[in-house]
Coordinates of N, CA and C in Angstrom, one line a residue:
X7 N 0.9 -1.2 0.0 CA 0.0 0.0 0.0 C 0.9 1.2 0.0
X8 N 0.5 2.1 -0.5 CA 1.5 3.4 -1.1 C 0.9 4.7 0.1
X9 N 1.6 5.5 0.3 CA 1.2 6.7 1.0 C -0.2 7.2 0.8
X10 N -0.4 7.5 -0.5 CA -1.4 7.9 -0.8 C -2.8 7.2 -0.3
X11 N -2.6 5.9 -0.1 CA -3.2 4.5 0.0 C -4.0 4.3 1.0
X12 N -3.1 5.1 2.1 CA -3.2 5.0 3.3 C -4.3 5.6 4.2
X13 N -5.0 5.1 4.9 CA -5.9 5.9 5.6 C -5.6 6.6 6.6
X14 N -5.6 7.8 6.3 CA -5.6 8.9 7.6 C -6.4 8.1 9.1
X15 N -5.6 8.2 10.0 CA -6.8 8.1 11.4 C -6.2 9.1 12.6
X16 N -7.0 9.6 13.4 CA -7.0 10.7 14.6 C -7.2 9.9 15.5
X17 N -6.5 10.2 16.9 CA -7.1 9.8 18.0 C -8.5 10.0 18.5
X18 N -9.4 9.5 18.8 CA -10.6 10.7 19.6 C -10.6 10.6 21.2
X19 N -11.0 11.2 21.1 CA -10.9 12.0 22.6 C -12.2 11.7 23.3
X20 N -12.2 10.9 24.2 CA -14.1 10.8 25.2 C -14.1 11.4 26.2
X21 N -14.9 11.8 26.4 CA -14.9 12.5 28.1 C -15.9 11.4 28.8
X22 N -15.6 10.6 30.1 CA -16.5 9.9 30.6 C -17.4 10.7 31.6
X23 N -18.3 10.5 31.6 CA -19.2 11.3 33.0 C -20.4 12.3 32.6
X24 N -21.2 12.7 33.3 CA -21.6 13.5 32.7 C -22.8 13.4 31.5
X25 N -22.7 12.0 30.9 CA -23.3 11.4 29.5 C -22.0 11.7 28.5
X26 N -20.5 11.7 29.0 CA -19.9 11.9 27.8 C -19.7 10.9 26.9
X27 N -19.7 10.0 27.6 CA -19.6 8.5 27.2 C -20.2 8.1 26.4
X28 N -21.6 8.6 26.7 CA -23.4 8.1 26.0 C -23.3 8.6 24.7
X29 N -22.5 10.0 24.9 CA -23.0 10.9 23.4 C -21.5 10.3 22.6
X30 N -20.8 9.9 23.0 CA -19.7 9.5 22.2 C -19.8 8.1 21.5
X31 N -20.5 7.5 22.1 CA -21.3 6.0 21.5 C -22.0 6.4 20.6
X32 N -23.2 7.3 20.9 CA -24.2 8.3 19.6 C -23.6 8.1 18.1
X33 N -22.5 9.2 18.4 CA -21.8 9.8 17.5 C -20.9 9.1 16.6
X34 N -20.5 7.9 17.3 CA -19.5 6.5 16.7 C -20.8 6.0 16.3
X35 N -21.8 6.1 16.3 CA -22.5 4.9 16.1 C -23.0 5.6 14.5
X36 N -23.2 7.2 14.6 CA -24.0 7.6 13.4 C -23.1 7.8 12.5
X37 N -21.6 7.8 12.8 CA -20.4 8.0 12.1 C -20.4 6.5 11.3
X38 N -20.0 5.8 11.9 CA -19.9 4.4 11.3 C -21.0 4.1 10.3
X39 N -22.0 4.2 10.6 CA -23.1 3.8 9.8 C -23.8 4.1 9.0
X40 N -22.6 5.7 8.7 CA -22.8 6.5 7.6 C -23.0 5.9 6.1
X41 N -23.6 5.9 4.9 CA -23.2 5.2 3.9 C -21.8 5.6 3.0
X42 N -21.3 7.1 3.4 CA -20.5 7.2 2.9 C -19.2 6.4 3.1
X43 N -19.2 6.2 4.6 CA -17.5 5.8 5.1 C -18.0 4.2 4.6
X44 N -18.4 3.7 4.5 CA -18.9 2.4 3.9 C -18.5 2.1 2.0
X45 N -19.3 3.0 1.7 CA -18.5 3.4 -0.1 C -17.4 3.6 0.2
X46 N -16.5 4.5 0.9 CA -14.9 4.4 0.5 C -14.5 3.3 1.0
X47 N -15.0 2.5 1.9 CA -14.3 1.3 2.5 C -14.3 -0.1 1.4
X48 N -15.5 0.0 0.5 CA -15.6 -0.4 -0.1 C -14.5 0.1 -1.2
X49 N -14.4 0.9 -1.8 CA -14.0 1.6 -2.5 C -12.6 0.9 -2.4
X50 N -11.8 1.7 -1.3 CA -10.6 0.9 -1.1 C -10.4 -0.8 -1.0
X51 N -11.3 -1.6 -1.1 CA -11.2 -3.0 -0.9 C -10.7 -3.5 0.9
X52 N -11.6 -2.3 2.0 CA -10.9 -2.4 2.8 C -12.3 -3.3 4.1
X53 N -11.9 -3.8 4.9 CA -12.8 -4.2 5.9 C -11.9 -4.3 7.2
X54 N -12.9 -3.6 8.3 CA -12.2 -3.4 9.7 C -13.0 -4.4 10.5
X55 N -12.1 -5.4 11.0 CA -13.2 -6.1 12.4 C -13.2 -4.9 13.3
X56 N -14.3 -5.2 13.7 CA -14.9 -3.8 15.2 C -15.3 -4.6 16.2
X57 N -16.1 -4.4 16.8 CA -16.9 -4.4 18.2 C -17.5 -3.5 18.4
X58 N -18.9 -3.2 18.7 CA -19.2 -2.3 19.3 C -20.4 -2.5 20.0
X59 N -21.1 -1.5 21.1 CA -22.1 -1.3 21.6 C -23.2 -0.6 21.6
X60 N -24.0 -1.1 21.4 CA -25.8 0.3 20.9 C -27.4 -0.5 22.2
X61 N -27.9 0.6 21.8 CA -28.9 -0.1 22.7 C -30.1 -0.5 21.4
X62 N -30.7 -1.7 22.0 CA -32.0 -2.2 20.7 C -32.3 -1.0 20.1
X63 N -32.7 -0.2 21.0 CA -33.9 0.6 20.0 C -33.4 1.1 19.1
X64 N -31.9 1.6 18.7 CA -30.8 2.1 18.1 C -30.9 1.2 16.8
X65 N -31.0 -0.7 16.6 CA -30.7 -0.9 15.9 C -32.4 -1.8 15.4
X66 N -32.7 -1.2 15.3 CA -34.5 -1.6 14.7 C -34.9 -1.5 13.1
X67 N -33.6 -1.2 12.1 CA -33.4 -0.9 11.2 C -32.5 -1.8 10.6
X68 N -33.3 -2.6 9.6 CA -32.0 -3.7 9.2 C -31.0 -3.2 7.6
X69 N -31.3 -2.3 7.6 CA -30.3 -1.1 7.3 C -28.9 -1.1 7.9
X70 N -29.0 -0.5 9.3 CA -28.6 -0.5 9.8 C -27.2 -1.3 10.2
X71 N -28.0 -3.0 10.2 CA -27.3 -4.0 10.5 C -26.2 -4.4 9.5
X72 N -26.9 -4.2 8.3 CA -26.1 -4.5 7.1 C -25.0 -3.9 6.6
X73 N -25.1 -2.7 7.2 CA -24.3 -1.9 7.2 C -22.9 -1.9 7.8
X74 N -23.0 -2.3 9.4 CA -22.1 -2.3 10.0 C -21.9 -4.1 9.8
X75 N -22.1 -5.1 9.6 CA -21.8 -6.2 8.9 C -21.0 -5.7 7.7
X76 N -21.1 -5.0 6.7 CA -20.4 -4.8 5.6 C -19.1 -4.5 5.7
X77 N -19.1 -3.6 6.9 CA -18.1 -2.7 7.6 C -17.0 -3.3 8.2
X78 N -17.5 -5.0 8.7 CA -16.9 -5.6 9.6 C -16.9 -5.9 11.4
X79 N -18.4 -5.3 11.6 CA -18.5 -5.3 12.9 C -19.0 -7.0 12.9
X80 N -18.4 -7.7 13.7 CA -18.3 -8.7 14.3 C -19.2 -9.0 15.4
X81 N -19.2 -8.2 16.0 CA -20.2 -8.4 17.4 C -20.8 -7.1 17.8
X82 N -21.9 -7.0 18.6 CA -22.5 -5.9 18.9 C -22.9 -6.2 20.5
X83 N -23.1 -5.6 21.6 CA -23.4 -5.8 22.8 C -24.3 -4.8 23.2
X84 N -25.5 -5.5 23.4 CA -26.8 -4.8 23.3 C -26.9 -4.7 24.8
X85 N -27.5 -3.3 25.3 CA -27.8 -2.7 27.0 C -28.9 -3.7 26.9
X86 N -29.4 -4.5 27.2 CA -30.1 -5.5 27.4 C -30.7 -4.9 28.8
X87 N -29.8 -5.1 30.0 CA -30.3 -4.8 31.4 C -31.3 -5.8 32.0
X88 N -32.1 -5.9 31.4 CA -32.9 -7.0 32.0 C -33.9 -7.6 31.2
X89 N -34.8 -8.8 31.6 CA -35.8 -9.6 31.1 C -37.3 -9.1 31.4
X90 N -37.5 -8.0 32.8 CA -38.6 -7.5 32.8 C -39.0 -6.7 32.5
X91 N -39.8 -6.4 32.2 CA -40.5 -4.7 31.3 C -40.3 -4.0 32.5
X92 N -41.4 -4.6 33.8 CA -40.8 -3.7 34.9 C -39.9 -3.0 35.8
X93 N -39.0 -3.8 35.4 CA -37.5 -3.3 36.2 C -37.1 -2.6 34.5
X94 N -36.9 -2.4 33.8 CA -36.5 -1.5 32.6 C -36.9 -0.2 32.5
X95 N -38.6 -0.3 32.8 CA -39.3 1.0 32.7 C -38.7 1.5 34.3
X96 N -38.6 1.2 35.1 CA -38.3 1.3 36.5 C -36.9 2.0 36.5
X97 N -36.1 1.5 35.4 CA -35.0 1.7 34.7 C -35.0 3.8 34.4
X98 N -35.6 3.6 34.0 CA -36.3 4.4 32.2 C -35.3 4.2 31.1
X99 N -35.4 2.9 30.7 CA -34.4 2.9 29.4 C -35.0 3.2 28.1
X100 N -36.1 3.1 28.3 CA -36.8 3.5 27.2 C -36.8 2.4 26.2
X101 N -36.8 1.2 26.2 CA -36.6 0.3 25.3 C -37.3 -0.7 26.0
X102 N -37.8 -1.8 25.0 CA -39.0 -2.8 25.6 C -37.5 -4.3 25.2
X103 N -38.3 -5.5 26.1 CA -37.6 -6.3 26.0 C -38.0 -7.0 24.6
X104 N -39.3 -7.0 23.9 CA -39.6 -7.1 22.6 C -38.3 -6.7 21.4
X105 N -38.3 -5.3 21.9 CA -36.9 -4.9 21.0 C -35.6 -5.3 21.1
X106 N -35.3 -5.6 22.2 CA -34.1 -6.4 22.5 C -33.8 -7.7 22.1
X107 N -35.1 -8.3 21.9 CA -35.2 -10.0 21.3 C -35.5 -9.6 19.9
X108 N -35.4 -8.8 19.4 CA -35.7 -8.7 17.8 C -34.1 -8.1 17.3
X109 N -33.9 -6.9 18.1 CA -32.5 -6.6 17.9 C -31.4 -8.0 17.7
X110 N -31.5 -9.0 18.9 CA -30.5 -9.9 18.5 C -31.0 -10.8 17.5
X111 N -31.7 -11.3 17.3 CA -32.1 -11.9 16.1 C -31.6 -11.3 14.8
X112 N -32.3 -10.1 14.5 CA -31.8 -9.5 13.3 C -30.3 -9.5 13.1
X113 N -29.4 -9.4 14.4 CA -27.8 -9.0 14.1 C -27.3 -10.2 13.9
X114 N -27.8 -11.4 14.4 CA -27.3 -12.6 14.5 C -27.4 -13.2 12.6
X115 N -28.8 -13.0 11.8 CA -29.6 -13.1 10.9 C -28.0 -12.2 10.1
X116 N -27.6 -11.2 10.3 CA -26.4 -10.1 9.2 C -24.9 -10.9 9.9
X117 N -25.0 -12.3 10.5 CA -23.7 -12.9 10.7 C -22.8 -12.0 11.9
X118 N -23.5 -11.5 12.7 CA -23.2 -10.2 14.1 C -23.2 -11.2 15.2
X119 N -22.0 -11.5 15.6 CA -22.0 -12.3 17.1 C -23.0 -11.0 18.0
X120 N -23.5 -11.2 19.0 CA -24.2 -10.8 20.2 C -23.6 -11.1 21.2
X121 N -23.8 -10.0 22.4 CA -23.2 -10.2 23.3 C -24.7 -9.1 24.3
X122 N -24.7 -9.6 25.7 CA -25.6 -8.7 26.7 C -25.0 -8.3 27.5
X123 N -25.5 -7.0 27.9 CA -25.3 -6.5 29.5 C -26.4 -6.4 29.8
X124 N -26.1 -7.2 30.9 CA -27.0 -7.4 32.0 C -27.0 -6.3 33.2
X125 N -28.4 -6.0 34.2 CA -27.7 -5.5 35.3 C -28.6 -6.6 36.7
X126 N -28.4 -6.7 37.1 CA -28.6 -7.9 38.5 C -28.9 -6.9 40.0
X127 N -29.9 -6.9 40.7 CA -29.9 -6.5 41.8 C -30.3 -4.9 41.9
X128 N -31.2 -4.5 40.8 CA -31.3 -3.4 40.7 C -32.6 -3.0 41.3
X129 N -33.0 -1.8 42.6 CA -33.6 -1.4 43.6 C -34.9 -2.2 43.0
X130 N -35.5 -2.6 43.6 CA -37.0 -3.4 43.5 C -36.9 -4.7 42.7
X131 N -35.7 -4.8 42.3 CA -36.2 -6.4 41.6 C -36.3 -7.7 42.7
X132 N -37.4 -8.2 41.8 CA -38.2 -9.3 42.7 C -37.9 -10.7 41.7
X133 N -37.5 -12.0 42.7 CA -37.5 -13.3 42.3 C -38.0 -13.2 40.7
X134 N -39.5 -13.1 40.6 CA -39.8 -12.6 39.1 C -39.2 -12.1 38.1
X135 N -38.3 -10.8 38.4 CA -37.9 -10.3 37.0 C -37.0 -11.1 37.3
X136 N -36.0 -11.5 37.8 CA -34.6 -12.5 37.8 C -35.3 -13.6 36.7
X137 N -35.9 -14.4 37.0 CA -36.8 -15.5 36.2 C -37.1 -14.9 35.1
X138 N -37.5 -13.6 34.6 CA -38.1 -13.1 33.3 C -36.5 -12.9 32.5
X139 N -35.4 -12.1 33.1 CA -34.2 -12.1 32.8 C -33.6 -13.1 32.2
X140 N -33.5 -14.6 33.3 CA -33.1 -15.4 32.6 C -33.7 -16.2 31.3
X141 N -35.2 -15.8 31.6 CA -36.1 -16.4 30.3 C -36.0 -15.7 28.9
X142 N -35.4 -14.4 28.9 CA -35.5 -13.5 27.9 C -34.2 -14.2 27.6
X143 N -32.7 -14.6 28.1 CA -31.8 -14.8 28.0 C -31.5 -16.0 27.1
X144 N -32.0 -16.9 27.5 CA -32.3 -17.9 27.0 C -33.0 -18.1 25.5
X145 N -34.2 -17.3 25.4 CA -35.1 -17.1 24.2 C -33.9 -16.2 23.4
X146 N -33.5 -15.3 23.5 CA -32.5 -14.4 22.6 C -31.7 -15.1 22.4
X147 N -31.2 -15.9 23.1 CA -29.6 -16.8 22.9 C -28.4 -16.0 22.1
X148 N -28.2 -14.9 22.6 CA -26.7 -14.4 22.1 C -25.7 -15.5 22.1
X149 N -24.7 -14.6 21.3 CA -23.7 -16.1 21.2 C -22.4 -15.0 21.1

């Protein structure tokens, strides 16, 4: 590969705290999944393995999926948090567990390993959502 050939890359810079983190996920996420940086990647005959993380509701677009599959994302790790609607809304994540079990499906369907975060022990969870948690876990089967 010749100088010219070569891809420019910058460090970036996150600030954690605050939501710096949150909006810096945003912003990778709408960057990446631009169609343009995808044409030149294409363009150049290039593919990057990635990793990355979004929450369902983010990826409800199989657009979306195919995109960062083309790109070379490998795996994606979905804020899952839990199996009950009521500890999520209790949450306020704003996302249903419906979407979370559709989200992994669809990523898994564009050849996207899966991966969850979980949270465990969060103020008011009851024997129940533990049981719904693990039931949603199971039904989605990340891999």
């Amino acid at each position: 590969m010749s100088a010219s050939e070569a891809i420019q890359c910058r460090p970036v810079e996150v600030q954690v705290g605050d939501k710096g983190l949150e909006r810096a996920v945003k912003h990778l996420k709408r960057k990446m999944a631009s169609e343009g940086i995808l044409r030149e990647l294409k363009r150049r005959n290039i593919k990057l393995p990635f990793e990355t993380i979004s929450r369902a509701d983010r990826m409800m677009d199989e657009r979306v999926l195919e995109t960062l599959a083309e790109m070379g994302c490998y795996r994606i790790w979905i804020g899952s948090e839990s199996g009950s609607q009521r500890i999520l809304d209790s949450m306020q994540r704003g996302v249903t567990v419906e979407q979370v079990q559709w989200a992994t499906k669809a990523a898994q369907r564009h050849g996207i390993e899966v991966g969850m975060c979980l949270m465990w022990g969060y103020d008011g969870e009851q024997l129940e959502d533990i049981e719904a948690t693990i039931d949603h876990v199971k039904k989605a089967n990340p891999n």
